[in-house]
Amino acid sequence: MKQHKPNRHMDEREKLRKFRELDDAFAEALRELEKPNSRLDIPTGPPVRSLAVQEAEDEQARQRLFEDRLKTLMSEYAQPRESVALLLRTMQSLGLIA
Protein backbone atom coordinates (compact mmCIF):
# COMPACT_ATOMS: atom_id res chain seq x y z
CA MET A 1 0.00 0.00 0.00
CA LYS A 2 1.33 3.40 -0.95
CA GLN A 3 1.42 6.17 1.55
CA HIS A 4 0.10 9.51 0.41
CA LYS A 5 2.62 12.29 0.66
CA PRO A 6 1.26 15.70 1.38
CA ASN A 7 0.94 17.69 -1.78
CA ARG A 8 3.77 20.14 -1.33
CA HIS A 9 2.81 21.90 -4.52
CA MET A 10 -0.54 22.88 -3.01
CA ASP A 11 1.17 24.08 0.14
CA GLU A 12 3.37 26.39 -1.92
CA ARG A 13 0.33 27.72 -3.77
CA GLU A 14 -1.43 28.40 -0.48
CA LYS A 15 1.63 30.23 0.84
CA LEU A 16 1.82 32.30 -2.32
CA ARG A 17 -1.91 33.15 -2.09
CA LYS A 18 -1.55 34.25 1.53
CA PHE A 19 1.51 36.32 0.66
CA ARG A 20 -0.39 38.09 -2.13
CA GLU A 21 -3.29 38.84 0.22
CA LEU A 22 -0.88 40.30 2.75
CA ASP A 23 0.90 42.29 0.06
CA ASP A 24 -2.41 43.67 -1.23
CA ALA A 25 -3.50 44.66 2.28
CA PHE A 26 -0.16 46.38 2.89
CA ALA A 27 -0.37 48.26 -0.41
CA GLU A 28 -3.92 49.40 0.43
CA ALA A 29 -2.78 50.64 3.85
CA LEU A 30 0.03 52.62 2.23
CA ARG A 31 -2.41 54.19 -0.25
CA GLU A 32 -4.68 55.20 2.64
CA LEU A 33 -1.77 56.82 4.46
CA GLU A 34 -0.88 58.88 1.40
CA LYS A 35 -4.39 60.36 1.09
CA PRO A 36 -4.30 63.92 2.47
CA ASN A 37 -7.62 63.83 4.33
CA SER A 38 -7.73 60.19 5.27
CA ARG A 39 -8.78 59.36 8.79
CA LEU A 40 -7.52 55.94 9.76
CA ASP A 41 -8.68 54.12 12.84
CA ILE A 42 -5.25 53.08 14.04
CA PRO A 43 -5.13 51.63 17.55
CA THR A 44 -2.58 53.61 19.50
CA GLY A 45 -3.09 52.42 23.05
CA PRO A 46 -3.79 54.50 26.12
CA PRO A 47 -2.75 58.16 26.13
CA VAL A 48 0.68 58.89 27.50
CA ARG A 49 0.73 60.75 30.82
CA SER A 50 3.05 63.69 31.19
CA LEU A 51 5.83 63.63 33.75
CA ALA A 52 4.08 66.33 35.78
CA VAL A 53 0.88 64.27 35.93
CA GLN A 54 2.84 61.16 36.96
CA GLU A 55 4.66 63.09 39.69
CA ALA A 56 1.38 64.54 40.98
CA GLU A 57 -0.21 61.10 41.06
CA ASP A 58 2.85 59.68 42.83
CA GLU A 59 2.69 62.47 45.41
CA GLN A 60 -1.01 61.79 46.01
CA ALA A 61 -0.28 58.09 46.43
CA ARG A 62 2.50 58.84 48.94
CA GLN A 63 0.18 61.18 50.83
CA ARG A 64 -2.55 58.52 51.04
CA LEU A 65 -0.01 55.92 52.17
CA PHE A 66 1.31 58.27 54.86
CA GLU A 67 -2.22 59.05 56.07
CA ASP A 68 -3.16 55.38 56.20
CA ARG A 69 0.01 54.50 58.11
CA LEU A 70 -0.52 57.41 60.51
CA LYS A 71 -4.11 56.34 61.22
CA THR A 72 -2.92 52.78 61.86
CA LEU A 73 -0.27 53.98 64.31
CA MET A 74 -2.74 56.28 66.06
CA SER A 75 -5.07 53.35 66.49
CA GLU A 76 -2.33 50.98 67.69
CA TYR A 77 -1.07 53.46 70.29
CA ALA A 78 -4.52 54.82 71.17
CA GLN A 79 -3.54 58.40 70.40
CA PRO A 80 -6.27 60.95 69.69
CA ARG A 81 -6.16 63.05 66.54
CA GLU A 82 -5.50 66.26 68.51
CA SER A 83 -2.37 64.86 70.20
CA VAL A 84 -0.94 63.65 66.92
CA ALA A 85 -1.73 66.97 65.21
CA LEU A 86 0.07 68.85 68.01
CA LEU A 87 3.06 66.51 67.73
CA LEU A 88 3.25 66.99 63.96
CA ARG A 89 3.00 70.79 64.24
CA THR A 90 5.77 70.79 66.86
CA MET A 91 8.02 68.62 64.70
CA GLN A 92 7.31 70.84 61.70
CA SER A 93 8.13 74.03 63.63
CA LEU A 94 11.45 72.47 64.72
CA GLY A 95 12.27 71.65 61.11
CA LEU A 96 12.22 67.91 61.72
CA ILE A 97 9.62 67.35 59.00
CA ALA A 98 8.72 69.34 55.92
Tab-separated table of N, CA and C in Angstrom:
chain	number	residue	atom	x	y	z
A	1	MET	N	0.817	-1.167	0.000
A	1	MET	CA	0.000	0.000	0.000
A	1	MET	C	0.873	1.248	0.000
A	2	LYS	N	0.549	2.165	-0.862
A	2	LYS	CA	1.330	3.402	-0.948
A	2	LYS	C	0.834	4.417	0.067
A	3	GLN	N	1.788	5.093	0.649
A	3	GLN	CA	1.417	6.167	1.555
A	3	GLN	C	1.272	7.461	0.760
A	4	HIS	N	0.289	8.238	1.107
A	4	HIS	CA	0.095	9.514	0.414
A	4	HIS	C	0.997	10.564	1.033
A	5	LYS	N	1.785	11.187	0.204
A	5	LYS	CA	2.624	12.294	0.663
A	5	LYS	C	1.808	13.574	0.561
A	6	PRO	N	1.987	14.437	1.489
A	6	PRO	CA	1.261	15.699	1.380
A	6	PRO	C	1.651	16.404	0.087
A	7	ASN	N	0.699	17.005	-0.523
A	7	ASN	CA	0.939	17.693	-1.778
A	7	ASN	C	1.665	19.008	-1.501
A	8	ARG	N	2.951	18.969	-1.627
A	8	ARG	CA	3.769	20.144	-1.332
A	8	ARG	C	3.476	21.267	-2.308
A	9	HIS	N	3.107	20.885	-3.519
A	9	HIS	CA	2.810	21.895	-4.521
A	9	HIS	C	1.626	22.746	-4.076
A	10	MET	N	0.613	22.139	-3.505
A	10	MET	CA	-0.542	22.880	-3.013
A	10	MET	C	-0.159	23.774	-1.823
A	11	ASP	N	0.729	23.275	-0.977
A	11	ASP	CA	1.173	24.085	0.145
A	11	ASP	C	1.865	25.355	-0.337
A	12	GLU	N	2.668	25.239	-1.370
A	12	GLU	CA	3.369	26.395	-1.921
A	12	GLU	C	2.368	27.372	-2.538
A	13	ARG	N	1.360	26.858	-3.203
A	13	ARG	CA	0.325	27.722	-3.774
A	13	ARG	C	-0.411	28.483	-2.670
A	14	GLU	N	-0.729	27.772	-1.604
A	14	GLU	CA	-1.426	28.404	-0.478
A	14	GLU	C	-0.557	29.497	0.142
A	15	LYS	N	0.716	29.228	0.297
A	15	LYS	CA	1.628	30.231	0.844
A	15	LYS	C	1.689	31.454	-0.065
A	16	LEU	N	1.767	31.214	-1.357
A	16	LEU	CA	1.824	32.304	-2.318
A	16	LEU	C	0.528	33.125	-2.279
A	17	ARG	N	-0.627	32.454	-2.166
A	17	ARG	CA	-1.908	33.147	-2.093
A	17	ARG	C	-1.964	34.037	-0.841
A	18	LYS	N	-1.534	33.481	0.284
A	18	LYS	CA	-1.550	34.253	1.526
A	18	LYS	C	-0.598	35.445	1.446
A	19	PHE	N	0.557	35.231	0.813
A	19	PHE	CA	1.514	36.319	0.660
A	19	PHE	C	0.913	37.435	-0.190
A	20	ARG	N	0.227	37.086	-1.263
A	20	ARG	CA	-0.392	38.089	-2.130
A	20	ARG	C	-1.472	38.858	-1.369
A	21	GLU	N	-2.262	38.157	-0.568
A	21	GLU	CA	-3.291	38.840	0.223
A	21	GLU	C	-2.651	39.839	1.185
A	22	LEU	N	-1.590	39.421	1.823
A	22	LEU	CA	-0.882	40.301	2.748
A	22	LEU	C	-0.283	41.490	2.016
A	23	ASP	N	0.303	41.230	0.858
A	23	ASP	CA	0.902	42.288	0.061
A	23	ASP	C	-0.164	43.295	-0.390
A	24	ASP	N	-1.313	42.788	-0.816
A	24	ASP	CA	-2.411	43.674	-1.232
A	24	ASP	C	-2.899	44.528	-0.070
A	25	ALA	N	-3.041	43.927	1.099
A	25	ALA	CA	-3.496	44.664	2.279
A	25	ALA	C	-2.483	45.743	2.661
A	26	PHE	N	-1.209	45.418	2.563
A	26	PHE	CA	-0.156	46.379	2.890
A	26	PHE	C	-0.174	47.536	1.889
A	27	ALA	N	-0.320	47.219	0.620
A	27	ALA	CA	-0.368	48.259	-0.408
A	27	ALA	C	-1.573	49.166	-0.190
A	28	GLU	N	-2.714	48.599	0.165
A	28	GLU	CA	-3.918	49.396	0.431
A	28	GLU	C	-3.698	50.321	1.632
A	29	ALA	N	-3.066	49.812	2.667
A	29	ALA	CA	-2.784	50.636	3.851
A	29	ALA	C	-1.859	51.797	3.493
A	30	LEU	N	-0.867	51.551	2.662
A	30	LEU	CA	0.025	52.623	2.234
A	30	LEU	C	-0.720	53.677	1.422
A	31	ARG	N	-1.618	53.237	0.550
A	31	ARG	CA	-2.412	54.187	-0.245
A	31	ARG	C	-3.277	55.056	0.681
A	32	GLU	N	-3.848	54.451	1.692
A	32	GLU	CA	-4.678	55.202	2.636
A	32	GLU	C	-3.851	56.246	3.388
A	33	LEU	N	-2.634	55.874	3.747
A	33	LEU	CA	-1.773	56.820	4.463
A	33	LEU	C	-1.397	58.015	3.594
A	34	GLU	N	-1.291	57.807	2.297
A	34	GLU	CA	-0.882	58.875	1.399
A	34	GLU	C	-2.014	59.847	1.080
A	35	LYS	N	-3.259	59.467	1.340
A	35	LYS	CA	-4.389	60.365	1.092
A	35	LYS	C	-4.313	61.531	2.075
A	36	PRO	N	-4.468	62.763	1.578
A	36	PRO	CA	-4.297	63.923	2.466
A	36	PRO	C	-5.337	64.026	3.578
A	37	ASN	N	-6.569	63.670	3.320
A	37	ASN	CA	-7.616	63.827	4.331
A	37	ASN	C	-8.098	62.494	4.883
A	38	SER	N	-7.284	61.492	4.783
A	38	SER	CA	-7.733	60.186	5.271
A	38	SER	C	-7.708	60.157	6.785
A	39	ARG	N	-8.700	59.512	7.332
A	39	ARG	CA	-8.778	59.356	8.793
A	39	ARG	C	-8.784	57.862	9.075
A	40	LEU	N	-7.644	57.368	9.479
A	40	LEU	CA	-7.523	55.945	9.760
A	40	LEU	C	-7.832	55.664	11.212
A	41	ASP	N	-8.402	54.546	11.470
A	41	ASP	CA	-8.682	54.119	12.837
A	41	ASP	C	-7.541	53.210	13.270
A	42	ILE	N	-6.436	53.831	13.648
A	42	ILE	CA	-5.247	53.078	14.036
A	42	ILE	C	-5.214	52.977	15.552
A	43	PRO	N	-5.194	51.757	16.089
A	43	PRO	CA	-5.128	51.633	17.550
A	43	PRO	C	-3.779	52.127	18.055
A	44	THR	N	-3.824	53.032	19.001
A	44	THR	CA	-2.578	53.613	19.505
A	44	THR	C	-2.325	53.313	20.966
A	45	GLY	N	-3.284	52.716	21.646
A	45	GLY	CA	-3.095	52.416	23.054
A	45	GLY	C	-3.545	53.576	23.921
A	46	PRO	N	-3.340	53.447	25.207
A	46	PRO	CA	-3.785	54.497	26.121
A	46	PRO	C	-2.951	55.765	25.948
A	47	PRO	N	-3.517	56.921	26.268
A	47	PRO	CA	-2.750	58.157	26.131
A	47	PRO	C	-1.573	58.171	27.107
A	48	VAL	N	-0.534	58.808	26.686
A	48	VAL	CA	0.682	58.891	27.502
A	48	VAL	C	0.511	60.018	28.512
A	49	ARG	N	0.833	59.724	29.770
A	49	ARG	CA	0.734	60.745	30.822
A	49	ARG	C	2.017	61.555	30.846
A	50	SER	N	1.871	62.842	31.106
A	50	SER	CA	3.048	63.694	31.195
A	50	SER	C	3.783	63.409	32.503
A	51	LEU	N	5.016	63.832	32.557
A	51	LEU	CA	5.829	63.632	33.754
A	51	LEU	C	5.220	64.373	34.943
A	52	ALA	N	4.687	65.551	34.691
A	52	ALA	CA	4.077	66.334	35.777
A	52	ALA	C	2.861	65.606	36.349
A	53	VAL	N	2.064	65.008	35.475
A	53	VAL	CA	0.883	64.268	35.933
A	53	VAL	C	1.321	63.045	36.735
A	54	GLN	N	2.337	62.339	36.237
A	54	GLN	CA	2.845	61.162	36.957
A	54	GLN	C	3.365	61.549	38.333
A	55	GLU	N	4.113	62.651	38.404
A	55	GLU	CA	4.656	63.092	39.693
A	55	GLU	C	3.536	63.483	40.650
A	56	ALA	N	2.515	64.145	40.133
A	56	ALA	CA	1.383	64.543	40.977
A	56	ALA	C	0.652	63.307	41.500
A	57	GLU	N	0.455	62.325	40.633
A	57	GLU	CA	-0.210	61.095	41.060
A	57	GLU	C	0.634	60.336	42.076
A	58	ASP	N	1.956	60.331	41.872
A	58	ASP	CA	2.853	59.681	42.835
A	58	ASP	C	2.795	60.374	44.187
A	59	GLU	N	2.764	61.705	44.166
A	59	GLU	CA	2.694	62.469	45.410
A	59	GLU	C	1.384	62.184	46.138
A	60	GLN	N	0.284	62.113	45.401
A	60	GLN	CA	-1.006	61.792	46.014
A	60	GLN	C	-0.985	60.391	46.613
A	61	ALA	N	-0.367	59.458	45.923
A	61	ALA	CA	-0.284	58.085	46.434
A	61	ALA	C	0.552	58.039	47.714
A	62	ARG	N	1.667	58.784	47.731
A	62	ARG	CA	2.504	58.836	48.940
A	62	ARG	C	1.737	59.462	50.099
A	63	GLN	N	0.976	60.507	49.803
A	63	GLN	CA	0.185	61.177	50.834
A	63	GLN	C	-0.849	60.221	51.425
A	64	ARG	N	-1.546	59.483	50.555
A	64	ARG	CA	-2.550	58.521	51.039
A	64	ARG	C	-1.886	57.426	51.874
A	65	LEU	N	-0.730	56.956	51.427
A	65	LEU	CA	-0.007	55.918	52.167
A	65	LEU	C	0.409	56.429	53.545
A	66	PHE	N	0.916	57.668	53.586
A	66	PHE	CA	1.308	58.265	54.856
A	66	PHE	C	0.111	58.377	55.792
A	67	GLU	N	-1.016	58.881	55.244
A	67	GLU	CA	-2.217	59.054	56.070
A	67	GLU	C	-2.724	57.713	56.596
A	68	ASP	N	-2.715	56.711	55.761
A	68	ASP	CA	-3.159	55.379	56.198
A	68	ASP	C	-2.255	54.830	57.293
A	69	ARG	N	-0.950	54.994	57.108
A	69	ARG	CA	0.007	54.500	58.106
A	69	ARG	C	-0.148	55.275	59.418
A	70	LEU	N	-0.342	56.578	59.322
A	70	LEU	CA	-0.516	57.410	60.514
A	70	LEU	C	-1.775	56.999	61.277
A	71	LYS	N	-2.860	56.775	60.567
A	71	LYS	CA	-4.106	56.342	61.216
A	71	LYS	C	-3.926	54.996	61.904
A	72	THR	N	-3.180	54.097	61.263
A	72	THR	CA	-2.924	52.784	61.862
A	72	THR	C	-2.120	52.931	63.153
A	73	LEU	N	-1.084	53.753	63.106
A	73	LEU	CA	-0.268	53.976	64.307
A	73	LEU	C	-1.076	54.642	65.419
A	74	MET	N	-1.906	55.617	65.064
A	74	MET	CA	-2.741	56.279	66.062
A	74	MET	C	-3.659	55.263	66.734
A	75	SER	N	-4.176	54.366	65.944
A	75	SER	CA	-5.070	53.346	66.486
A	75	SER	C	-4.299	52.367	67.380
A	76	GLU	N	-3.125	51.937	66.914
A	76	GLU	CA	-2.332	50.977	67.686
A	76	GLU	C	-1.909	51.542	69.032
A	77	TYR	N	-1.550	52.843	69.058
A	77	TYR	CA	-1.065	53.456	70.289
A	77	TYR	C	-2.144	54.267	71.011
A	78	ALA	N	-3.369	54.154	70.548
A	78	ALA	CA	-4.522	54.820	71.175
A	78	ALA	C	-4.266	56.310	71.381
A	79	GLN	N	-3.807	56.965	70.339
A	79	GLN	CA	-3.536	58.401	70.395
A	79	GLN	C	-4.651	59.160	69.683
A	80	PRO	N	-5.211	60.165	70.335
A	80	PRO	CA	-6.266	60.947	69.690
A	80	PRO	C	-5.690	61.840	68.587
A	81	ARG	N	-6.550	62.230	67.685
A	81	ARG	CA	-6.162	63.054	66.544
A	81	ARG	C	-5.497	64.360	66.990
A	82	GLU	N	-6.028	64.972	68.046
A	82	GLU	CA	-5.502	66.257	68.508
A	82	GLU	C	-4.048	66.133	68.984
A	83	SER	N	-3.742	65.058	69.697
A	83	SER	CA	-2.369	64.862	70.195
A	83	SER	C	-1.393	64.660	69.044
A	84	VAL	N	-1.806	63.902	68.081
A	84	VAL	CA	-0.938	63.649	66.922
A	84	VAL	C	-0.765	64.929	66.117
A	85	ALA	N	-1.828	65.713	65.944
A	85	ALA	CA	-1.732	66.970	65.205
A	85	ALA	C	-0.762	67.923	65.898
A	86	LEU	N	-0.834	68.001	67.242
A	86	LEU	CA	0.075	68.851	68.006
A	86	LEU	C	1.514	68.376	67.840
A	87	LEU	N	1.726	67.079	67.908
A	87	LEU	CA	3.064	66.513	67.727
A	87	LEU	C	3.618	66.854	66.344
A	88	LEU	N	2.790	66.697	65.319
A	88	LEU	CA	3.248	66.987	63.960
A	88	LEU	C	3.561	68.472	63.773
A	89	ARG	N	2.732	69.351	64.335
A	89	ARG	CA	3.004	70.792	64.241
A	89	ARG	C	4.303	71.145	64.956
A	90	THR	N	4.531	70.529	66.104
A	90	THR	CA	5.770	70.789	66.855
A	90	THR	C	6.983	70.326	66.053
A	91	MET	N	6.900	69.141	65.503
A	91	MET	CA	8.017	68.619	64.698
A	91	MET	C	8.272	69.491	63.470
A	92	GLN	N	7.191	69.982	62.879
A	92	GLN	CA	7.311	70.836	61.704
A	92	GLN	C	7.959	72.173	62.090
A	93	SER	N	7.565	72.746	63.215
A	93	SER	CA	8.131	74.031	63.633
A	93	SER	C	9.618	73.905	63.981
A	94	LEU	N	10.026	72.715	64.408
A	94	LEU	CA	11.446	72.473	64.720
A	94	LEU	C	12.246	72.099	63.465
A	95	GLY	N	11.569	71.984	62.360
A	95	GLY	CA	12.267	71.652	61.112
A	95	GLY	C	12.581	70.173	60.969
A	96	LEU	N	11.951	69.346	61.791
A	96	LEU	CA	12.216	67.913	61.717
A	96	LEU	C	11.467	67.228	60.572
A	97	ILE	N	10.369	67.863	60.152
A	97	ILE	CA	9.616	67.354	59.002
A	97	ILE	C	9.254	68.536	58.118
A	98	ALA	N	9.037	68.244	56.878
A	98	ALA	CA	8.716	69.338	55.916
A	98	ALA	C	7.245	69.611	55.886
